[in-house]
GROMACS .gro file of C-alpha atoms in nm:
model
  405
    1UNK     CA    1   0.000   0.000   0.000
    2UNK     CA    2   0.145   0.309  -0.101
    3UNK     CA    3   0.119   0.660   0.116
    4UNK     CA    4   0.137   0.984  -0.011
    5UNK     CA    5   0.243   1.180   0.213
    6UNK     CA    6   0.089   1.521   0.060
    7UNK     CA    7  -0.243   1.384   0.027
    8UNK     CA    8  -0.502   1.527   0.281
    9UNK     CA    9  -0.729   1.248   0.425
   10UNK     CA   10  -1.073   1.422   0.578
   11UNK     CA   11  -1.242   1.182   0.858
   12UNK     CA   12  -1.600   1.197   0.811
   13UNK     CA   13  -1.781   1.493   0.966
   14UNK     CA   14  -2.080   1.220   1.136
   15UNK     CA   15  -1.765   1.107   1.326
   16UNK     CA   16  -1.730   1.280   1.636
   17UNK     CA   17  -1.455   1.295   1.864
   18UNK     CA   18  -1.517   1.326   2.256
   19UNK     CA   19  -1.263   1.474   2.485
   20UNK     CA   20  -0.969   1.304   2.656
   21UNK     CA   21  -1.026   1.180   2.995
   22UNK     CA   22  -0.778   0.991   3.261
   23UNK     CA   23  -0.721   0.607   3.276
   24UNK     CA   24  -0.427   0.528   3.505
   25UNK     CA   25  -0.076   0.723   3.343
   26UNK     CA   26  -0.281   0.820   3.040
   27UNK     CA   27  -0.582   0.922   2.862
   28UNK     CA   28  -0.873   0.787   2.653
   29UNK     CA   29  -1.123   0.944   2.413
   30UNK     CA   30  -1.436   0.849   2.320
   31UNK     CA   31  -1.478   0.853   1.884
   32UNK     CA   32  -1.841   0.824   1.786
   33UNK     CA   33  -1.948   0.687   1.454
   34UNK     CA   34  -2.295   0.845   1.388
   35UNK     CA   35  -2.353   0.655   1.017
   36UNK     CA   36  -2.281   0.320   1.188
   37UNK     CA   37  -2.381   0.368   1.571
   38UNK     CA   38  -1.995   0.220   1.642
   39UNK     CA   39  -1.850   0.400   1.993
   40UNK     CA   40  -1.437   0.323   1.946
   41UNK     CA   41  -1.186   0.409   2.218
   42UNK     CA   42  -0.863   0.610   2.098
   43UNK     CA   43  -0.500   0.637   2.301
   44UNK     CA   44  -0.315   0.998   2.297
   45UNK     CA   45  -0.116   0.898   2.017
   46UNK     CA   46  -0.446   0.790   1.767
   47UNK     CA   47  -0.637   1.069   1.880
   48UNK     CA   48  -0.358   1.342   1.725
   49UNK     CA   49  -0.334   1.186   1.403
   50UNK     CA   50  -0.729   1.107   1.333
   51UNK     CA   51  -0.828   1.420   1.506
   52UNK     CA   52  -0.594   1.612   1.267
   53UNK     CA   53  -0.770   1.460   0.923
   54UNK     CA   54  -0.999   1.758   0.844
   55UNK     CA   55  -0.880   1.791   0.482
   56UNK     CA   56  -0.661   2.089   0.580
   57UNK     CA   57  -0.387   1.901   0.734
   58UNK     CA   58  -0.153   1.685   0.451
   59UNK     CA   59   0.031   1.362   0.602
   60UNK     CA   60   0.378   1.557   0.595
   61UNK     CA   61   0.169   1.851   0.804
   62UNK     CA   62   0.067   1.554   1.102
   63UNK     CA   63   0.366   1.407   1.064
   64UNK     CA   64   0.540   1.709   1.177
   65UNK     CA   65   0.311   1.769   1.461
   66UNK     CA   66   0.338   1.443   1.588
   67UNK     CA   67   0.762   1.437   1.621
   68UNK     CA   68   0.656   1.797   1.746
   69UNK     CA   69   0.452   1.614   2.044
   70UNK     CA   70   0.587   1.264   2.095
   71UNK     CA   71   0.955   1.291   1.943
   72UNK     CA   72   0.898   1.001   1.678
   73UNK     CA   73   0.835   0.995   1.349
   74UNK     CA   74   0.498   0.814   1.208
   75UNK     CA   75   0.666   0.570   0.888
   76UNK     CA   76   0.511   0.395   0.620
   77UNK     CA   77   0.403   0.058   0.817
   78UNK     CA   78   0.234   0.288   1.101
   79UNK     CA   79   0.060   0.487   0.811
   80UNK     CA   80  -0.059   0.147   0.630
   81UNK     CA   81  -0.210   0.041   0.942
   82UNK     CA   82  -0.384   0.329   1.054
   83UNK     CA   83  -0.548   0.354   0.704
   84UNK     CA   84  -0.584  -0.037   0.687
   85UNK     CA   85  -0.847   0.097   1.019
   86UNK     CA   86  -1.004   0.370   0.860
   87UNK     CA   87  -1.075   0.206   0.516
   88UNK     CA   88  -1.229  -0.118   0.738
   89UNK     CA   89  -1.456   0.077   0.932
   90UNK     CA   90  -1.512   0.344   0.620
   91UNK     CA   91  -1.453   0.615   0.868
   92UNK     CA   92  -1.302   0.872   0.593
   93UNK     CA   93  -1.503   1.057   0.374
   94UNK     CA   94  -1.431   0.904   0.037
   95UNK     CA   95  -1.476   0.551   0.119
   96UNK     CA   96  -1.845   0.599   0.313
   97UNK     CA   97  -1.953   0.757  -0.036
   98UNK     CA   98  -1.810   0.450  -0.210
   99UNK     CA   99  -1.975   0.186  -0.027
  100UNK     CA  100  -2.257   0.264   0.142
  101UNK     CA  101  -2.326  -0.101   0.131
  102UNK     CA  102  -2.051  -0.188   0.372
  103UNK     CA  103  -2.181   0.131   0.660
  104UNK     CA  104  -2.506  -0.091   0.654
  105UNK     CA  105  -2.326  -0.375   0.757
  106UNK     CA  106  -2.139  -0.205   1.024
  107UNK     CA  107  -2.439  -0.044   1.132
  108UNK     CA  108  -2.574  -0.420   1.205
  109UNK     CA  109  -2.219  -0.537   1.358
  110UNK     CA  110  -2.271  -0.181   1.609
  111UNK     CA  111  -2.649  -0.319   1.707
  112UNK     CA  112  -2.546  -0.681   1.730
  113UNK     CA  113  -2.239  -0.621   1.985
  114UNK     CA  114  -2.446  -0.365   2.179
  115UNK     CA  115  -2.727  -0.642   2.210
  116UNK     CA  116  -2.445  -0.870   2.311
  117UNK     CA  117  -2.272  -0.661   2.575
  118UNK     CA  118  -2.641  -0.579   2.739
  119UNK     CA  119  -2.719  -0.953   2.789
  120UNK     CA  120  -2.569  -1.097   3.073
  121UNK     CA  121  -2.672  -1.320   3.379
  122UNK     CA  122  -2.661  -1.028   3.623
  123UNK     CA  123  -2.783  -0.766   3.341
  124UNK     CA  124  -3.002  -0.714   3.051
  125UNK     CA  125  -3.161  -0.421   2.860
  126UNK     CA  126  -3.466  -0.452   2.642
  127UNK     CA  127  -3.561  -0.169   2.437
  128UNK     CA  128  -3.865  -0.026   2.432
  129UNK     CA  129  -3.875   0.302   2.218
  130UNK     CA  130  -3.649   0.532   2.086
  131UNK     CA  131  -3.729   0.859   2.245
  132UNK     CA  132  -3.448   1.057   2.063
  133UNK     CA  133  -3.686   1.242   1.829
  134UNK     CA  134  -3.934   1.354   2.064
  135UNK     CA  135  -3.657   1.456   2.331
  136UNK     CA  136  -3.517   1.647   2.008
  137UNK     CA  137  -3.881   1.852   2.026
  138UNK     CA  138  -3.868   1.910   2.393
  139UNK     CA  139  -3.483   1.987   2.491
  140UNK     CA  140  -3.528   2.338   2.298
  141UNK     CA  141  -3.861   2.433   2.419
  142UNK     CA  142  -3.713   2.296   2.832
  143UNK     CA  143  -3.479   2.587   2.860
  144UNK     CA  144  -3.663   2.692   3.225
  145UNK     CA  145  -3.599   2.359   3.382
  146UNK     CA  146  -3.193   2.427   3.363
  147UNK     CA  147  -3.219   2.725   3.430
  148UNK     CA  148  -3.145   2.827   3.839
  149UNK     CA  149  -3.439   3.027   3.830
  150UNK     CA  150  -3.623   2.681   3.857
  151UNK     CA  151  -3.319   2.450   3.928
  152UNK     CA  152  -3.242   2.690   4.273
  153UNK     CA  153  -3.573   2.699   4.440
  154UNK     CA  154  -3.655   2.312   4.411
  155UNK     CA  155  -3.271   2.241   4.597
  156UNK     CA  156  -3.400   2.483   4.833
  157UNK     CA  157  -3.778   2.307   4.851
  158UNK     CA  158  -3.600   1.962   4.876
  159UNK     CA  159  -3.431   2.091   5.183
  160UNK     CA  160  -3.751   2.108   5.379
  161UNK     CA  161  -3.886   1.810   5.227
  162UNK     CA  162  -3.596   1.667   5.421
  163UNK     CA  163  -3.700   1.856   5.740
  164UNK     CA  164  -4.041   1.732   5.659
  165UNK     CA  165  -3.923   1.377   5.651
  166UNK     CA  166  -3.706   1.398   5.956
  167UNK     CA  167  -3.937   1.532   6.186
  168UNK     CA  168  -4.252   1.382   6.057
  169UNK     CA  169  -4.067   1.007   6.056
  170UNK     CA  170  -4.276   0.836   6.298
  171UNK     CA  171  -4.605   0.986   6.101
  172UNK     CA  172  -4.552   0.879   5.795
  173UNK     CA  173  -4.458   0.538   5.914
  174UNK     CA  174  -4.739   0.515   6.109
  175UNK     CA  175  -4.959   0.620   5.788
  176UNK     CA  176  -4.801   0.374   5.565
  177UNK     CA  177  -4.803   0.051   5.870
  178UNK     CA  178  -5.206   0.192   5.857
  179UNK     CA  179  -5.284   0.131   5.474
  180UNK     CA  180  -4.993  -0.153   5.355
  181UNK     CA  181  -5.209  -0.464   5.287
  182UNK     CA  182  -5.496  -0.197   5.093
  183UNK     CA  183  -5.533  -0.279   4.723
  184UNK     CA  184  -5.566   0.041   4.660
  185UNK     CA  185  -5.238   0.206   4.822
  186UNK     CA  186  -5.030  -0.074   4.726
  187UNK     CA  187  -5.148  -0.009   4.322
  188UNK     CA  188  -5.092   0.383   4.367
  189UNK     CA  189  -4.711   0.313   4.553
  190UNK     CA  190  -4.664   0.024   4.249
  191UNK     CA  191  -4.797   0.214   4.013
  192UNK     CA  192  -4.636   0.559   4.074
  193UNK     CA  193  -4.258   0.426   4.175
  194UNK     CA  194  -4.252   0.305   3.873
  195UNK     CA  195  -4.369   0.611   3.666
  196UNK     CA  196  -4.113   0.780   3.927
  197UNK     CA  197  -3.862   0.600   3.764
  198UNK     CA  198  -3.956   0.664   3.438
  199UNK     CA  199  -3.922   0.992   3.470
  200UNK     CA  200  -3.604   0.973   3.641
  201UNK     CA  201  -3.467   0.814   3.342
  202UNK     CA  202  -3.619   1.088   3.098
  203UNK     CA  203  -3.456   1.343   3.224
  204UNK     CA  204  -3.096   1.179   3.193
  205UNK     CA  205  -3.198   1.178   2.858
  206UNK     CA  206  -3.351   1.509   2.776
  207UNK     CA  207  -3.059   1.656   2.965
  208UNK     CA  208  -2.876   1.474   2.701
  209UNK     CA  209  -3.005   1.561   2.445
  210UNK     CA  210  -3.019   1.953   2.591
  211UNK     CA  211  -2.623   1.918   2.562
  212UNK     CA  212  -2.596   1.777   2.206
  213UNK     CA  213  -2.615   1.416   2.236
  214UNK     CA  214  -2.876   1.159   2.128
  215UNK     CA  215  -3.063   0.910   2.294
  216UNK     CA  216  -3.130   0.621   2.076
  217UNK     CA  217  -3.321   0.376   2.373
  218UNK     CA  218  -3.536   0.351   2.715
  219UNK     CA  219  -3.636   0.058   2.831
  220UNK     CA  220  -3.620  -0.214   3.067
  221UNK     CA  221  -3.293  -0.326   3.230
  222UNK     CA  222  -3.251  -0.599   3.456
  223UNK     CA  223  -2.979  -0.580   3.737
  224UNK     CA  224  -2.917  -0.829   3.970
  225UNK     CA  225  -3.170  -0.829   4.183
  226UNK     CA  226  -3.340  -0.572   4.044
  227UNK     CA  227  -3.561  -0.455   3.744
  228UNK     CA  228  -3.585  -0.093   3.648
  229UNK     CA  229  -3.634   0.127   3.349
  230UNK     CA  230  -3.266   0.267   3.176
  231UNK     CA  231  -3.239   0.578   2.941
  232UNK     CA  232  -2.908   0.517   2.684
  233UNK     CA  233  -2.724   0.832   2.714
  234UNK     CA  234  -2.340   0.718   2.574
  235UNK     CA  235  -2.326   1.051   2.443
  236UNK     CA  236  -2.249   1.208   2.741
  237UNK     CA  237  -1.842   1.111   2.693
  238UNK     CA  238  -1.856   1.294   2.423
  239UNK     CA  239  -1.971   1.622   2.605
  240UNK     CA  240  -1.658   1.828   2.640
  241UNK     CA  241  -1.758   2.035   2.904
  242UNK     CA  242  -1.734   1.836   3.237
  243UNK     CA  243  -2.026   2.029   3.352
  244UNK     CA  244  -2.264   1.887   3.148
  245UNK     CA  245  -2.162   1.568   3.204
  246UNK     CA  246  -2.235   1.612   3.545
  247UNK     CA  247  -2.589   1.760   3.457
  248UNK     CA  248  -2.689   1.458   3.248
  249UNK     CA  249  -2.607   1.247   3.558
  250UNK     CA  250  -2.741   1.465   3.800
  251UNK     CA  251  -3.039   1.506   3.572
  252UNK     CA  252  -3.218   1.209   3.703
  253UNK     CA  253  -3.208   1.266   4.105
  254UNK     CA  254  -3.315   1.617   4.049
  255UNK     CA  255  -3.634   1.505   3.887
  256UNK     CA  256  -3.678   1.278   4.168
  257UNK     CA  257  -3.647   1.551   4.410
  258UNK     CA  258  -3.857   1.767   4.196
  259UNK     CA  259  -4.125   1.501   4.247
  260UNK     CA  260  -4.042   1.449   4.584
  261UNK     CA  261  -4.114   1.834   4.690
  262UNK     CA  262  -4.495   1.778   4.486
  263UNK     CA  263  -4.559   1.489   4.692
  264UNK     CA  264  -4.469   1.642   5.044
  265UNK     CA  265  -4.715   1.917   4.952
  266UNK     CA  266  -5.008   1.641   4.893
  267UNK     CA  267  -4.850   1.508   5.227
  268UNK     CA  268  -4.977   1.836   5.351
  269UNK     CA  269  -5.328   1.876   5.253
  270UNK     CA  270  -5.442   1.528   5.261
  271UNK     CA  271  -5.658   1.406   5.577
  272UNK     CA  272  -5.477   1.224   5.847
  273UNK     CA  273  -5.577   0.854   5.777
  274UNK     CA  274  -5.661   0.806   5.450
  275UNK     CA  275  -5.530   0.648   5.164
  276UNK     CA  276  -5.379   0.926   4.959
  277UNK     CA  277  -5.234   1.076   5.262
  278UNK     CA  278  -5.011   0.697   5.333
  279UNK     CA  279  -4.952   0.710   4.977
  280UNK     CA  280  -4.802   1.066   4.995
  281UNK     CA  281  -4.595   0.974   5.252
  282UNK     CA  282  -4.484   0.661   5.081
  283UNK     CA  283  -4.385   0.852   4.780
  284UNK     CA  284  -4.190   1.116   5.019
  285UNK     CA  285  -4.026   0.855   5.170
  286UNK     CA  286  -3.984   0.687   4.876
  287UNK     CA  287  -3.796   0.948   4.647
  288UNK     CA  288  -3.618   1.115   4.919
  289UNK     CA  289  -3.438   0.805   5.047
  290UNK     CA  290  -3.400   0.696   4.693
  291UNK     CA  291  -3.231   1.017   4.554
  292UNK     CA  292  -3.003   0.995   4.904
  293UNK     CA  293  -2.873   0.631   4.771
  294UNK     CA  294  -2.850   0.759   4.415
  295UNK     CA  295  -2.557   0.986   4.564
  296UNK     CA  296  -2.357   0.709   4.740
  297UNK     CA  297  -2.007   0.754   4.512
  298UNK     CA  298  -1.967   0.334   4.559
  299UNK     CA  299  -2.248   0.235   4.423
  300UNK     CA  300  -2.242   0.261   3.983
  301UNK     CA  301  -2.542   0.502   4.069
  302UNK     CA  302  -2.565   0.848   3.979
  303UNK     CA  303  -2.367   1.018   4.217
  304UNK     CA  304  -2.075   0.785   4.101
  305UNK     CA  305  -2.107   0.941   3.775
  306UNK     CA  306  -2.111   1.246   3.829
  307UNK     CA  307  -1.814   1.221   4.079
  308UNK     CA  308  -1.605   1.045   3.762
  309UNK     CA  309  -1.709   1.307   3.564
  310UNK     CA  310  -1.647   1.601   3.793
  311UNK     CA  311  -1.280   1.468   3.791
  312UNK     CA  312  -1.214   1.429   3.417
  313UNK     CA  313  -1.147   1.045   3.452
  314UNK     CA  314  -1.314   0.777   3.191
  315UNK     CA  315  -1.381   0.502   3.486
  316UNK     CA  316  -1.313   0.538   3.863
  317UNK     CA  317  -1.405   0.172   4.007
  318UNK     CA  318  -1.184   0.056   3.690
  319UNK     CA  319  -0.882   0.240   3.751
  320UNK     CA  320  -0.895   0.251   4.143
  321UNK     CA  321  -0.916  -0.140   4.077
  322UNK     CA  322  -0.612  -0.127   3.839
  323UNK     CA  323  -0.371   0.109   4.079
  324UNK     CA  324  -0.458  -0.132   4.371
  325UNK     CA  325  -0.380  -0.427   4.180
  326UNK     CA  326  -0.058  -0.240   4.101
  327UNK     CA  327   0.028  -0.136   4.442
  328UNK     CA  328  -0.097  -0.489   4.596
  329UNK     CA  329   0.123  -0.674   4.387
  330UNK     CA  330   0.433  -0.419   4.418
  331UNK     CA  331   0.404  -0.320   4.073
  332UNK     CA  332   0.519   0.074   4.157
  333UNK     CA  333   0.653   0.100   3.809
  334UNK     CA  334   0.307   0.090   3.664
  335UNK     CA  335   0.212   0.357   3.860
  336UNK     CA  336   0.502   0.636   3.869
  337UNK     CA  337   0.319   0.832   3.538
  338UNK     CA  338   0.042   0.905   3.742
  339UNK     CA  339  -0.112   1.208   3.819
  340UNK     CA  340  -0.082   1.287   4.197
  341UNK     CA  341  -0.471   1.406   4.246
  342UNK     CA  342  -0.515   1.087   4.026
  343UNK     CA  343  -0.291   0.858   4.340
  344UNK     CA  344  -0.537   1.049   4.597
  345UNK     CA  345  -0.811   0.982   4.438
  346UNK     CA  346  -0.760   0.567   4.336
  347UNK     CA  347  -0.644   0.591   4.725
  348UNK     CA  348  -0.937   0.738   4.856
  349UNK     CA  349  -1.198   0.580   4.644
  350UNK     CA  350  -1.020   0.240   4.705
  351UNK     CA  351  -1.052   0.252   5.075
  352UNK     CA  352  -1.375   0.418   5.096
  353UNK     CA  353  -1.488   0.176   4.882
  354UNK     CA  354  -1.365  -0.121   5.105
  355UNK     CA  355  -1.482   0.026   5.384
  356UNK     CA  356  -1.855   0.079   5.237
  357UNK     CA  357  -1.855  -0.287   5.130
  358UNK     CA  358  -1.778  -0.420   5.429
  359UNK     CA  359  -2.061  -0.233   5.636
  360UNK     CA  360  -2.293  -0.292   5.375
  361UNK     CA  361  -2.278  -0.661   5.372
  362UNK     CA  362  -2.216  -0.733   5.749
  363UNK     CA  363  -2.529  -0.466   5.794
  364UNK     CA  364  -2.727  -0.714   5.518
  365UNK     CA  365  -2.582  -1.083   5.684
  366UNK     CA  366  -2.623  -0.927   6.042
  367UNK     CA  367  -2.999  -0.859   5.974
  368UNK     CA  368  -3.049  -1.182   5.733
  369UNK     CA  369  -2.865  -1.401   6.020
  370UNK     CA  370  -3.094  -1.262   6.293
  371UNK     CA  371  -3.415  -1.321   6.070
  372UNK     CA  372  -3.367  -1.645   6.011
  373UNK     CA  373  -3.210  -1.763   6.340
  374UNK     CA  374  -3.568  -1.653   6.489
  375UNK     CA  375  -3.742  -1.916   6.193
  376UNK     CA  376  -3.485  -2.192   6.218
  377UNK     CA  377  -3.216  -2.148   6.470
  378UNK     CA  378  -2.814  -2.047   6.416
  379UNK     CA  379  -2.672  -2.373   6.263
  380UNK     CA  380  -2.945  -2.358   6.011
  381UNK     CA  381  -2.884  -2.004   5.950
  382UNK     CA  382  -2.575  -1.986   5.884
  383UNK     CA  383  -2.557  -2.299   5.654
  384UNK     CA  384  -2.858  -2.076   5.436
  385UNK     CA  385  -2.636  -1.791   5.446
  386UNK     CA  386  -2.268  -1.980   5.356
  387UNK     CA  387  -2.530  -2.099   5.077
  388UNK     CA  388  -2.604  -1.778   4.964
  389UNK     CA  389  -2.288  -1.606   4.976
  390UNK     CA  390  -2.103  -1.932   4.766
  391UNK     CA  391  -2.393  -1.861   4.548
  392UNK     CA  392  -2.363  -1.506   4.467
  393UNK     CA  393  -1.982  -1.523   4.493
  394UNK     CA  394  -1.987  -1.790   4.203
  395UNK     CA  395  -2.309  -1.581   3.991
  396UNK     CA  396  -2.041  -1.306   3.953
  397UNK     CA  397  -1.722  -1.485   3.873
  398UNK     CA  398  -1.912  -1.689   3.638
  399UNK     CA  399  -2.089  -1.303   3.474
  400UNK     CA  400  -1.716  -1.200   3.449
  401UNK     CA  401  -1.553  -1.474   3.286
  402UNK     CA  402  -1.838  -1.468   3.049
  403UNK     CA  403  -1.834  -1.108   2.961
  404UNK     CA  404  -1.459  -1.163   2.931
  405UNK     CA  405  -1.479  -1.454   2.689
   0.00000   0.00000   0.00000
């Protein structure tokens, strides 16, 4: 294959580049491929040359940058195989026009691997609709809803939802204790947690879509042990603002408190005792305790999310798993390029991490063990939960190897 050097190669303007974010000693950015729906991950070095084929830029022109920035000339083999990439996934301009035959069957290859990759033992998505077209309509016309005019006084409402909550505890228990076995309140809770969700989900993706990306799905996704609607919003590592980033993730919580602030004011002016008022309380309960999980930075919840994106990085748990791996096994080499906030932060997330773990589960066994030493007695109970824990412990290794494989 022969180069020339002068020509100047133009990537596809559908192709969008995201912005470089930290993983470990280095950096990662996110290349979208709108015609075909393929996400690819570049290194530093791939990034500068493909980012630099606008059609301005000749070969000689990168190649000059690139000693310019990494002290090493590109040669012919290194230029045969990045175009050997392009011209396979027909991500330059010339050879999308030439075989639009081939984008259709990348397009398939995109939507088979991301059926793939979504089907696990511990998790599956099914698509429902593709709300990317109507959330096109609506993120123009939504311009009050980010703005603080709104966005300040609901923080400010949640806050005495909150005082609401604390001080009326032993109420609203006592409300929902009243009415839990009535058809009724148990449809309405049901009914609206679920439509609570929903909506929790559609604003990830309207805030997506606010910011420039699209939102091809929402659906269903099931995560061991539980089943709850999704919004798609891969997009968002292609933001290059952090902020918004953090918006789309903190997008969903704030509707949640938005509905949580409605529901203490039906807590309000419903009658002691009946049904609507226990189902107002439920729902207060309900979205207030749920947006206070949705910040826990260990869980892969929202406020993990928006804490990876708030610090530039492309995966926390991934590389605070990698640089204690590294340190663990004495590896210190593979970790002198790091960034020092980057140590603090894989050190910090690591042990709070741990620590978070290990209360959560003895909290979960210490309760579990205690139930079920009341039913069957200790022996029993601990052989149940031994059981259990060999059970899930072997569900997991088994998901990983798989998704490995």
């Amino acid at each position: 294959m022969s180069i020339d050097l002068s020509a100047r190669p133009r990537i596809r303007e559908d192709v969008v580049f995201g912005p470089g974010l930290r993983a470990g000693d280095t950096a990662v950015y996110h290349v979208k491929d709108h015609a075909t729906g393929w996400y690819y991950k570049l290194g530093p070095r791939e990034h500068f040359v493909l980012s630099r084929m606008d059609g301005e830029h000749s070969l000689d022109d990168i190649n000059a940058e690139y000693v310019a920035a990494f002290g090493k000339r590109l040669g012919p083999q290194s230029w045969e195989q990045i175009f050997g990439l392009l011209h396979r996934r027909r991500l330059l301009g010339e050879s999308a026009d030439a075989d639009l035959a081939e984008l259709e069957r990348l397009r398939a290859a995109a939507a088979a691997e991301t059926k793939r990759s979504r089907s696990t033992l511990l998790l599956k998505r099914i698509p429902l609709v593709n709300p990317d077209r109507l959330l096109g309509l609506l993120a123009p016309r939504a311009g009050l809803l980010f703005s603080p005019r709104f966005v300040v006084p609901v923080l400010i409402a949640t806050c005495g939802v909150w005082a609401l909550v604390i001080s009326e505890w032993s109420e609203i228990w006592g409300q929902m204790r009243l009415h839990r076995g009535a058809p009724l309140y148990l449809a309405l809770v049901i009914t609206t947690s679920w439509v609570i969700h929903g909506v929790h989900e559609f604003a990830h993706g309207l805030t997506c879509k606010r910011y420039g990306g699209s939102v091809p799905e929402i659906g269903v996704m099931w995560r061991f042990p539980l089943l709850a609607p999704y919004c798609r919003t891969d997009d968002v590592m292609l933001f290059a603002a952090p902020r918004h980033r953090v918006y789309t993730a903190f997008a969903g919580v704030f509707a949640s408190l938005t509905l949580s602030v409605l529901f203490a004011g039906l807590w309000l002016v419903t009658a002691d005792g009946s049904t609507m008022k226990a189902f107002a309380g439920s729902m207060v309960l309900f979205t207030s305790l749920a947006s206070l999980v949705n910040f826990i930075p260990f869980l892969r919840l929202d406020g993990y999310y928006m804490l990876t994106h708030a610090l530039g990085l492309a995966d926390l748990r991934v590389e605070t798993y990698k640089f204690w791996g590294h340190l663990l096994r004495r590896h210190m080499a593979e970790v002198q390029g790091y960034r020092r906030r980057d140590l603090w932060t894989y050190v910090a997330y690591g042990v709070g991490s741990a620590l978070f773990a290990a209360a959560l589960i003895g909290t979960i066994f210490t309760l579990w063990f205690t139930r079920l030493s009341g039913w069957l007695g200790p022996v029993p109970a601990a052989a149940i939960l031994t059981a259990e824990a060999a059970l899930i412990i072997t569900l997991i290794v088994y998901a990983r190897r798989r998704k490995r494989s």
